[in-house]
mmCIF file of C-alpha atoms and ligand atoms in Angstrom:
data_model
loop_
_atom_site.group_PDB
_atom_site.id
_atom_site.type_symbol
_atom_site.label_atom_id
_atom_site.label_comp_id
_atom_site.label_asym_id
_atom_site.label_seq_id
_atom_site.Cartn_x
_atom_site.Cartn_y
_atom_site.Cartn_z
ATOM 1 C CA MET A 80 -27.886 18.282 -13.104
ATOM 2 C CA LYS A 81 -26.632 16.970 -9.391
ATOM 3 C CA VAL A 82 -24.581 14.065 -9.186
ATOM 4 C CA LYS A 83 -23.628 12.475 -5.735
ATOM 5 C CA LEU A 84 -20.765 9.885 -5.735
ATOM 6 C CA ILE A 85 -20.532 7.289 -2.969
ATOM 7 C CA GLN A 86 -18.151 5.315 -1.405
ATOM 8 C CA PRO A 87 -20.100 2.497 0.883
ATOM 9 C CA ARG A 88 -18.434 1.804 4.611
ATOM 10 C CA MET A 89 -15.635 -1.262 3.636
ATOM 11 C CA LEU A 90 -16.368 -4.405 5.822
ATOM 12 C CA LYS A 91 -13.258 -4.434 8.722
ATOM 13 C CA ARG A 92 -11.250 -7.432 9.026
ATOM 14 C CA PRO A 93 -10.637 -8.632 12.185
ATOM 15 C CA MET A 94 -6.945 -7.170 12.101
ATOM 16 C CA ASP A 95 -8.275 -3.357 10.722
ATOM 17 C CA THR A 96 -8.104 -0.565 13.226
ATOM 18 C CA ASP A 97 -10.439 2.071 12.517
ATOM 19 C CA LEU A 98 -8.055 4.610 11.348
ATOM 20 C CA LYS A 99 -7.569 1.888 8.232
ATOM 21 C CA ILE A 100 -11.566 2.967 6.764
ATOM 22 C CA ARG A 101 -9.817 6.817 6.858
ATOM 23 C CA MET A 102 -6.514 5.792 5.228
ATOM 24 C CA SER A 103 -7.520 8.303 2.059
ATOM 25 C CA PRO A 104 -9.611 9.274 -0.338
ATOM 26 C CA HIS A 105 -11.039 7.851 -2.971
ATOM 27 C CA LEU A 106 -9.123 8.349 -6.600
ATOM 28 C CA GLY A 107 -11.599 6.542 -8.265
ATOM 29 C CA LEU A 108 -14.379 8.581 -7.796
ATOM 30 C CA LEU A 109 -12.010 12.002 -7.794
ATOM 31 C CA THR A 110 -11.135 10.846 -11.024
ATOM 32 C CA VAL A 111 -14.957 10.725 -12.528
ATOM 33 C CA ALA A 112 -15.838 14.045 -10.482
ATOM 34 C CA ASN A 113 -12.854 16.058 -11.879
ATOM 35 C CA ILE A 114 -14.389 14.629 -15.399
ATOM 36 C CA ILE A 115 -17.992 15.341 -15.054
ATOM 37 C CA ARG A 116 -18.298 18.684 -12.630
ATOM 38 C CA HIS A 117 -17.831 21.093 -15.667
ATOM 39 C CA ASP A 118 -21.422 19.858 -16.617
ATOM 40 C CA CYS A 119 -22.690 18.522 -13.807
ATOM 41 C CA GLU A 120 -22.906 19.593 -10.064
ATOM 42 C CA VAL A 121 -21.249 17.249 -8.076
ATOM 43 C CA THR A 122 -20.708 16.330 -4.296
ATOM 44 C CA ILE A 123 -18.549 12.830 -2.888
ATOM 45 C CA GLU A 124 -19.841 11.046 0.316
ATOM 46 C CA ASN A 125 -17.669 8.721 1.617
ATOM 47 C CA GLU A 126 -19.420 6.616 4.384
ATOM 48 C CA ASN A 127 -16.137 5.482 5.968
ATOM 49 C CA ILE A 128 -16.092 9.174 7.157
ATOM 50 C CA ARG A 129 -19.341 9.872 8.117
ATOM 51 C CA PRO A 130 -23.074 8.506 7.622
ATOM 52 C CA ILE A 131 -24.448 9.268 4.126
ATOM 53 C CA ASP A 132 -27.061 12.066 3.830
ATOM 54 C CA PHE A 133 -30.267 9.807 2.119
ATOM 55 C CA ASP A 134 -32.554 13.361 2.419
ATOM 56 C CA ASP A 135 -31.524 14.311 -0.859
ATOM 57 C CA VAL A 136 -32.606 13.567 -4.361
ATOM 58 C CA PRO A 137 -29.791 13.764 -6.995
ATOM 59 C CA ASP A 138 -30.305 13.197 -10.742
ATOM 60 C CA LEU A 139 -27.791 10.567 -10.721
ATOM 61 C CA VAL A 140 -26.110 8.245 -8.138
ATOM 62 C CA GLY A 141 -22.705 6.685 -8.842
ATOM 63 C CA ILE A 142 -21.418 4.294 -6.142
ATOM 64 C CA ALA A 143 -18.082 2.952 -6.384
ATOM 65 C CA VAL A 144 -17.327 -0.879 -5.630
ATOM 66 C CA THR A 145 -14.708 -2.999 -4.397
ATOM 67 C CA VAL A 146 -15.472 -6.652 -3.554
ATOM 68 C CA ASP A 147 -15.638 -6.060 -0.065
ATOM 69 C CA VAL A 148 -18.753 -3.593 0.071
ATOM 70 C CA LEU A 149 -20.922 -4.750 -2.894
ATOM 71 C CA PRO A 150 -23.940 -6.185 -0.734
ATOM 72 C CA ARG A 151 -23.776 -2.348 1.005
ATOM 73 C CA ALA A 152 -23.771 -0.615 -2.275
ATOM 74 C CA ILE A 153 -26.978 -2.840 -3.193
ATOM 75 C CA GLU A 154 -28.106 -1.750 -0.123
ATOM 76 C CA ILE A 155 -27.439 1.796 -0.698
ATOM 77 C CA ALA A 156 -28.461 1.861 -4.229
ATOM 78 C CA SER A 157 -32.034 -0.155 -3.606
ATOM 79 C CA ILE A 158 -32.695 3.420 -0.918
ATOM 80 C CA TYR A 159 -31.477 5.319 -4.043
ATOM 81 C CA ARG A 160 -33.992 3.653 -6.573
ATOM 82 C CA GLN A 161 -37.242 3.801 -3.765
ATOM 83 C CA LYS A 162 -37.413 7.349 -4.799
ATOM 84 C CA GLY A 163 -36.208 6.942 -8.612
ATOM 85 C CA VAL A 164 -32.922 8.049 -8.576
ATOM 86 C CA LYS A 165 -30.768 6.356 -11.600
ATOM 87 C CA VAL A 166 -28.277 4.496 -9.789
ATOM 88 C CA ILE A 167 -24.820 3.859 -11.487
ATOM 89 C CA ALA A 168 -22.025 1.451 -10.369
ATOM 90 C CA GLY A 169 -18.358 1.339 -11.280
ATOM 91 C CA GLY A 170 -14.946 0.572 -10.212
ATOM 92 C CA ILE A 171 -12.571 -2.262 -9.737
ATOM 93 C CA HIS A 172 -15.311 -5.227 -8.535
ATOM 94 C CA ILE A 173 -17.543 -4.061 -11.259
ATOM 95 C CA THR A 174 -14.671 -3.688 -13.579
ATOM 96 C CA THR A 175 -13.483 -7.348 -13.483
ATOM 97 C CA ALA A 176 -16.058 -8.878 -12.120
ATOM 98 C CA SER A 177 -19.982 -7.754 -13.389
ATOM 99 C CA SER A 178 -20.920 -11.364 -13.634
ATOM 100 C CA SER A 179 -20.957 -11.377 -9.958
ATOM 101 C CA VAL A 180 -23.299 -8.709 -9.590
ATOM 102 C CA PRO A 181 -27.216 -9.257 -9.073
ATOM 103 C CA LYS A 182 -29.048 -8.091 -12.264
ATOM 104 C CA ASP A 183 -31.683 -5.495 -11.208
ATOM 105 C CA ALA A 184 -29.132 -4.850 -8.062
ATOM 106 C CA PHE A 185 -28.345 -1.270 -10.373
ATOM 107 C CA ASP A 186 -29.722 0.863 -13.007
ATOM 108 C CA SER A 187 -26.872 1.190 -14.494
ATOM 109 C CA LEU A 188 -22.950 -0.652 -14.674
ATOM 110 C CA CYS A 189 -19.583 0.308 -15.730
ATOM 111 C CA ILE A 190 -17.131 -1.515 -16.675
ATOM 112 C CA GLY A 191 -13.348 -0.185 -17.199
ATOM 113 C CA PHE A 192 -12.235 3.114 -17.012
ATOM 114 C CA ALA A 193 -14.907 6.242 -16.395
ATOM 115 C CA GLU A 194 -12.903 8.407 -18.809
ATOM 116 C CA ASN A 195 -14.536 7.885 -21.573
ATOM 117 C CA THR A 196 -17.698 6.257 -20.409
ATOM 118 C CA TRP A 197 -18.941 8.822 -18.086
ATOM 119 C CA PRO A 198 -19.726 11.831 -20.619
ATOM 120 C CA GLN A 199 -21.771 9.029 -22.715
ATOM 121 C CA ILE A 200 -23.417 8.740 -19.184
ATOM 122 C CA ILE A 201 -24.134 12.093 -18.703
ATOM 123 C CA GLU A 202 -25.256 12.803 -22.548
ATOM 124 C CA ASP A 203 -27.960 9.775 -22.059
ATOM 125 C CA MET A 204 -29.585 10.789 -18.735
ATOM 126 C CA LYS A 205 -29.789 14.358 -20.581
ATOM 127 C CA HIS A 206 -32.061 12.162 -22.606
ATOM 128 C CA ASN A 207 -33.669 10.556 -20.995
ATOM 129 C CA ARG A 208 -32.197 6.988 -22.002
ATOM 130 C CA LEU A 209 -29.066 5.192 -19.482
ATOM 131 C CA GLN A 210 -28.035 2.020 -20.835
ATOM 132 C CA SER A 211 -27.451 -0.956 -18.701
ATOM 133 C CA GLU A 212 -24.121 -1.055 -19.354
ATOM 134 C CA TYR A 213 -21.420 0.984 -20.307
ATOM 135 C CA VAL A 214 -18.203 -0.735 -21.261
ATOM 136 C CA SER A 215 -14.830 1.643 -21.993
ATOM 137 C CA LYS A 216 -12.807 0.945 -24.833
ATOM 138 C CA SER A 217 -8.769 1.241 -24.416
ATOM 139 C CA LEU A 218 -7.281 4.493 -23.684
ATOM 140 C CA THR A 219 -5.235 6.023 -26.757
ATOM 141 C CA SER A 220 -2.385 7.045 -24.435
ATOM 142 C CA GLY A 221 -1.806 8.436 -20.808
ATOM 143 C CA ASN A 222 -2.924 11.500 -21.859
ATOM 144 C CA ASP A 223 -6.365 9.920 -21.796
ATOM 145 C CA ILE A 224 -6.133 10.087 -18.185
ATOM 146 C CA VAL A 225 -8.134 12.571 -16.061
ATOM 147 C CA ALA A 226 -6.184 13.642 -12.816
ATOM 148 C CA PRO A 227 -8.228 13.150 -9.766
ATOM 149 C CA ALA A 228 -10.438 16.348 -8.766
ATOM 150 C CA TYR A 229 -7.256 16.982 -5.027
ATOM 151 C CA ASP A 230 -8.932 20.264 -4.411
ATOM 152 C CA MET A 231 -11.845 18.546 -3.501
ATOM 153 C CA ILE A 232 -10.453 16.544 -0.293
ATOM 154 C CA ASP A 233 -11.144 17.731 3.165
ATOM 155 C CA LYS A 234 -7.539 16.518 4.164
ATOM 156 C CA THR A 235 -8.423 16.699 7.709
ATOM 157 C CA ASP A 236 -11.140 13.504 6.938
ATOM 158 C CA TYR A 237 -7.556 11.250 6.145
ATOM 159 C CA LEU A 238 -4.763 9.738 7.034
ATOM 160 C CA TRP A 239 -2.682 10.475 4.008
ATOM 161 C CA TYR A 240 -4.360 12.492 1.383
ATOM 162 C CA ASN A 241 -1.217 12.343 -0.653
ATOM 163 C CA VAL A 242 -1.700 9.267 -2.762
ATOM 164 C CA VAL A 243 -0.770 9.442 -6.250
ATOM 165 C CA SER A 244 -1.645 7.133 -9.673
ATOM 166 C CA THR A 245 1.120 7.334 -12.305
ATOM 167 C CA SER A 246 -0.452 4.776 -14.079
ATOM 168 C CA ARG A 247 -3.009 2.076 -14.700
ATOM 169 C CA SER A 248 -3.010 -1.482 -14.306
ATOM 170 C CA CYS A 249 -0.130 -3.768 -15.063
ATOM 171 C CA PRO A 250 1.746 -5.166 -17.843
ATOM 172 C CA HIS A 251 1.868 -8.623 -16.134
ATOM 173 C CA LYS A 252 -1.173 -11.025 -16.274
ATOM 174 C CA CYS A 253 -1.021 -13.262 -13.154
ATOM 175 C CA ASP A 254 -4.058 -15.336 -13.422
ATOM 176 C CA PHE A 255 -5.017 -15.459 -10.033
ATOM 177 C CA CYS A 256 -4.949 -11.326 -10.089
ATOM 178 C CA TYR A 257 -7.740 -8.517 -11.499
ATOM 179 C CA ASN A 258 -5.276 -7.314 -13.448
ATOM 180 C CA SER A 259 -5.710 -10.144 -15.816
ATOM 181 C CA SER A 260 -9.585 -9.058 -16.715
ATOM 182 C CA GLY A 261 -9.094 -8.221 -20.677
ATOM 183 C CA THR A 262 -11.127 -4.805 -19.709
ATOM 184 C CA HIS A 263 -7.630 -3.885 -17.669
ATOM 185 C CA GLN A 264 -5.399 -2.241 -19.923
ATOM 186 C CA TYR A 265 -1.940 -1.046 -18.438
ATOM 187 C CA ILE A 266 -0.989 2.188 -19.382
ATOM 188 C CA ASN A 267 1.371 5.268 -17.784
ATOM 189 C CA ARG A 268 0.166 8.580 -17.533
ATOM 190 C CA ASN A 269 1.725 11.250 -19.125
ATOM 191 C CA ILE A 270 4.464 12.653 -16.983
ATOM 192 C CA ASP A 271 3.344 16.420 -16.404
ATOM 193 C CA ASP A 272 0.238 15.600 -15.565
ATOM 194 C CA VAL A 273 1.533 13.591 -12.906
ATOM 195 C CA LEU A 274 4.350 16.351 -11.555
ATOM 196 C CA ALA A 275 1.122 19.190 -11.509
ATOM 197 C CA ASP A 276 -0.672 16.277 -9.503
ATOM 198 C CA ILE A 277 2.327 16.152 -7.333
ATOM 199 C CA LYS A 278 2.428 19.708 -6.576
ATOM 200 C CA SER A 279 -1.003 20.502 -6.066
ATOM 201 C CA LEU A 280 -0.928 18.479 -3.030
ATOM 202 C CA GLY A 281 1.687 20.685 -1.060
ATOM 203 C CA THR A 282 3.576 17.754 0.575
ATOM 204 C CA LYS A 283 7.126 16.750 -0.044
ATOM 205 C CA HIS A 284 5.358 13.311 0.848
ATOM 206 C CA ILE A 285 3.995 11.325 -1.956
ATOM 207 C CA MET A 286 2.801 7.674 -2.596
ATOM 208 C CA PHE A 287 2.822 6.474 -5.595
ATOM 209 C CA ILE A 288 -0.178 3.548 -5.114
ATOM 210 C CA ASP A 289 0.194 1.725 -8.734
ATOM 211 C CA ASP A 290 0.444 -2.028 -8.799
ATOM 212 C CA ASN A 291 2.853 -1.520 -10.916
ATOM 213 C CA PHE A 292 5.386 1.354 -10.352
ATOM 214 C CA ILE A 293 7.761 -0.029 -12.417
ATOM 215 C CA GLY A 294 5.675 -1.648 -14.976
ATOM 216 C CA ASN A 295 7.830 0.453 -18.082
ATOM 217 C CA ILE A 296 11.469 1.400 -17.080
ATOM 218 C CA SER A 297 12.168 3.550 -19.251
ATOM 219 C CA TRP A 298 9.127 6.102 -18.422
ATOM 220 C CA THR A 299 9.894 5.067 -14.396
ATOM 221 C CA LYS A 300 13.565 6.087 -15.577
ATOM 222 C CA GLN A 301 12.179 9.615 -17.298
ATOM 223 C CA PHE A 302 9.574 10.012 -14.188
ATOM 224 C CA LEU A 303 12.726 9.786 -11.626
ATOM 225 C CA GLU A 304 13.954 12.366 -13.511
ATOM 226 C CA ARG A 305 11.734 14.555 -13.571
ATOM 227 C CA ILE A 306 10.859 14.561 -9.932
ATOM 228 C CA LYS A 307 14.932 14.609 -8.730
ATOM 229 C CA PRO A 308 14.964 18.446 -8.244
ATOM 230 C CA LEU A 309 11.703 18.819 -6.107
ATOM 231 C CA LYS A 310 13.431 16.592 -3.302
ATOM 232 C CA LEU A 311 10.549 14.812 -2.703
ATOM 233 C CA ASN A 312 10.599 11.764 0.447
ATOM 234 C CA TRP A 313 8.309 9.229 -1.424
ATOM 235 C CA ASN A 314 7.469 5.311 -0.696
ATOM 236 C CA ALA A 315 5.871 3.092 -3.892
ATOM 237 C CA ALA A 316 3.104 0.267 -3.571
HETATM 238 C C1 B12 B 455 -4.534 2.904 -3.481
HETATM 239 C C2 B12 B 455 -5.813 1.579 -2.539
HETATM 240 C C3 B12 B 455 -6.125 1.443 -1.146
HETATM 241 C C4 B12 B 455 -5.721 2.951 -0.490
HETATM 242 C C5 B12 B 455 -7.243 3.930 -0.711
HETATM 243 C C6 B12 B 455 -8.343 3.037 -0.869
HETATM 244 C C7 B12 B 455 -9.524 4.078 -0.942
HETATM 245 N N1 B12 B 455 -9.649 4.819 -0.205
HETATM 246 O O1 B12 B 455 -9.769 4.323 -2.723
HETATM 247 C C8 B12 B 455 -5.946 1.733 0.921
HETATM 248 C C9 B12 B 455 -4.359 2.117 0.406
HETATM 249 C C10 B12 B 455 -6.459 2.471 2.028
HETATM 250 C C11 B12 B 455 -6.398 0.466 0.134
HETATM 251 C C12 B12 B 455 -7.370 0.320 1.333
HETATM 252 C C13 B12 B 455 -8.499 -1.014 0.750
HETATM 253 N N2 B12 B 455 -8.281 -1.478 -0.171
HETATM 254 CO CO1 B12 B 455 -7.552 -0.889 -1.711
HETATM 255 N N3 B12 B 455 -6.102 -0.757 -3.391
HETATM 256 C C14 B12 B 455 -5.809 0.533 -3.901
HETATM 257 C C15 B12 B 455 -5.170 0.663 -5.129
HETATM 258 C C16 B12 B 455 -3.878 0.218 -5.448
HETATM 259 C C17 B12 B 455 -5.098 1.424 -6.249
HETATM 260 C C18 B12 B 455 -6.809 2.338 -5.984
HETATM 261 C C19 B12 B 455 -6.696 3.245 -7.242
HETATM 262 O O2 B12 B 455 -6.869 4.460 -7.077
HETATM 263 N N4 B12 B 455 -6.825 3.507 -8.617
HETATM 264 C C20 B12 B 455 -5.985 4.366 -9.139
HETATM 265 C C21 B12 B 455 -8.262 5.292 -9.900
HETATM 266 C C22 B12 B 455 -7.822 6.316 -10.320
HETATM 267 O O3 B12 B 455 -8.450 3.876 -10.631
HETATM 268 P P1 B12 B 455 -9.713 2.958 -10.590
HETATM 269 O O4 B12 B 455 -10.466 2.754 -9.031
HETATM 270 O O5 B12 B 455 -9.738 1.519 -10.944
HETATM 271 O O6 B12 B 455 -10.760 4.152 -10.656
HETATM 272 C C23 B12 B 455 -11.418 4.418 -12.620
HETATM 273 C C24 B12 B 455 -12.471 2.950 -12.296
HETATM 274 O O7 B12 B 455 -12.481 2.011 -12.440
HETATM 275 C C25 B12 B 455 -13.554 4.353 -13.103
HETATM 276 N N5 B12 B 455 -14.514 4.053 -11.573
HETATM 277 C C26 B12 B 455 -13.912 3.957 -10.488
HETATM 278 N N6 B12 B 455 -14.795 4.295 -9.525
HETATM 279 C C27 B12 B 455 -15.565 4.661 -9.776
HETATM 280 C C28 B12 B 455 -17.306 4.676 -9.291
HETATM 281 C C29 B12 B 455 -18.104 4.598 -10.126
HETATM 282 C C30 B12 B 455 -19.334 5.273 -9.713
HETATM 283 C C31 B12 B 455 -17.867 4.524 -11.440
HETATM 284 C C32 B12 B 455 -19.011 4.724 -12.937
HETATM 285 C C33 B12 B 455 -16.337 4.125 -12.408
HETATM 286 C C34 B12 B 455 -15.882 4.072 -11.521
HETATM 287 O O8 B12 B 455 -13.066 4.967 -13.012
HETATM 288 C C35 B12 B 455 -11.714 5.415 -12.804
HETATM 289 C C36 B12 B 455 -11.260 6.506 -13.865
HETATM 290 O O9 B12 B 455 -11.248 5.562 -14.740
HETATM 291 C C37 B12 B 455 -6.022 -0.348 -5.488
HETATM 292 C C38 B12 B 455 -5.386 -1.616 -6.904
HETATM 293 C C39 B12 B 455 -5.466 -1.004 -8.705
HETATM 294 N N7 B12 B 455 -5.201 -0.941 -9.275
HETATM 295 O O10 B12 B 455 -7.382 -0.145 -8.562
HETATM 296 C C40 B12 B 455 -6.427 -1.598 -4.439
HETATM 297 C C41 B12 B 455 -7.726 -1.932 -4.190
HETATM 298 C C42 B12 B 455 -8.932 -1.278 -5.160
HETATM 299 N N8 B12 B 455 -7.735 -2.421 -2.745
HETATM 300 C C43 B12 B 455 -8.534 -3.504 -2.762
HETATM 301 C C44 B12 B 455 -9.079 -3.772 -1.573
HETATM 302 C C45 B12 B 455 -9.947 -4.792 -1.003
HETATM 303 C C46 B12 B 455 -8.901 -2.731 -0.099
HETATM 304 C C47 B12 B 455 -9.347 -3.107 1.117
HETATM 305 C C48 B12 B 455 -10.854 -3.756 1.093
HETATM 306 C C49 B12 B 455 -8.866 -3.913 1.886
HETATM 307 C C50 B12 B 455 -9.015 -4.246 3.520
HETATM 308 N N9 B12 B 455 -9.357 -5.635 3.506
HETATM 309 O O11 B12 B 455 -8.610 -3.906 4.300
HETATM 310 C C51 B12 B 455 -9.370 -1.672 2.044
HETATM 311 C C52 B12 B 455 -10.675 -0.844 1.119
HETATM 312 C C53 B12 B 455 -10.712 0.594 2.402
HETATM 313 C C54 B12 B 455 -11.381 1.177 2.133
HETATM 314 N N10 B12 B 455 -11.695 2.193 2.913
HETATM 315 O O12 B12 B 455 -11.739 1.669 0.662
HETATM 316 C C55 B12 B 455 -8.669 -4.530 -4.147
HETATM 317 C C56 B12 B 455 -10.054 -4.232 -4.604
HETATM 318 C C57 B12 B 455 -10.366 -5.994 -5.116
HETATM 319 C C58 B12 B 455 -11.416 -5.621 -5.384
HETATM 320 N N11 B12 B 455 -11.579 -6.517 -7.098
HETATM 321 O O13 B12 B 455 -12.891 -5.288 -5.102
HETATM 322 C C59 B12 B 455 -8.263 -3.725 -4.942
HETATM 323 C C60 B12 B 455 -7.880 -4.061 -6.612
HETATM 324 C C61 B12 B 455 -6.557 -4.152 -4.623
HETATM 325 C C62 B12 B 455 -6.089 -5.652 -4.831
HETATM 326 N N12 B12 B 455 -5.543 -6.554 -5.537
HETATM 327 O O14 B12 B 455 -6.508 -6.626 -4.163
HETATM 328 N N13 B12 B 455 -6.698 0.184 -0.914
HETATM 329 S S1 SF4 B 456 -0.263 -6.403 -10.143
HETATM 330 FE FE1 SF4 B 456 1.082 -7.979 -9.011
HETATM 331 S S2 SF4 B 456 0.120 -9.904 -9.136
HETATM 332 FE FE2 SF4 B 456 -1.489 -8.466 -10.343
HETATM 333 S S3 SF4 B 456 -0.669 -8.630 -12.558
HETATM 334 FE FE3 SF4 B 456 1.427 -7.126 -11.673
HETATM 335 S S4 SF4 B 456 2.970 -8.716 -11.114
HETATM 336 FE FE4 SF4 B 456 1.241 -9.887 -11.162
#
């Protein structure tokens, strides 16, 4: 099965330079790719880097949606759906505000983590029974989190490719923040898995992009002990 994953063109604000749109690769899409690539032929296209190739006819298109790109995601979906290609939308905006998405814009919505929804999505695609919505269950431990497929990144496309996520979400639930959405579960990754990501990047400068790098202090202390021997230059968001 051919699956094409797309990051739509972002909406630049007046203060954004062209560097803003090619800052770093999309970890969500790289994670989806790693979940399914043993079973599917996966490609990723980032419209912030180069125009989308609309001449192809994959079996399934997955579009990553943040709030700013929803209108463009709907346009892209419409182009593929006119060709009979199924289109599924996922990512943070679909996860936290699915009710704001027009009902007929996509064939399916993936709400929450891809780790426990995509295997079902692929199974349903194989049997021609794609559902209109997939909602992830809670992950049972950090071991369930799949690493991004870092080897799929063309490092020359980005200002930084050295972005690593050690957790998902945040233990606090400030009411203005998307992390207060019921579907968003705070969870730390397996430390060995994070170390493997860091080593695979082949650089001493690592940017931890977690919403809350110190959400579980005892985990963070253990993690910092483990990265000490690597002598990294690191920063956290
Ligand atoms: C790292 C990061 C960046 C980096 C890298 C962005 C990039 N290219 O991906 C930088 C600094 C460049 C950046 C820039 C911007 N960002 Co930013 N960023 C983040 C941050 C901190 C982490 C995202 C991440 O990698 N998470 C780890 C991955 C693995 O998790 P995930 O994305 O949730 O993916 C899982 C699921 O959502 C799902 N999934 C994800 N994608 C898809 C796609 C499909 C098809 C499916 C089915 C499932 C699926 O499966 C994944 C695995 O379970 C988030 C906060 C957050 N925690 O989400 C903000 C966040 C995503 N950013 C945000 C925004 C607004 C922006 C900007 C638009 C800001 C601006 N105006 O300039 C730009 C857009 C730049 C661009 N071209 O994309 C907002 C989005 C708000 C919203 N509700 O949509 C967030 C949530 C921050 C916030 N609190 O407001 N960002
Ligand atoms: S990420 Fe920040 S704003 Fe959001 S819930 Fe956590 S502490 Fe609050």
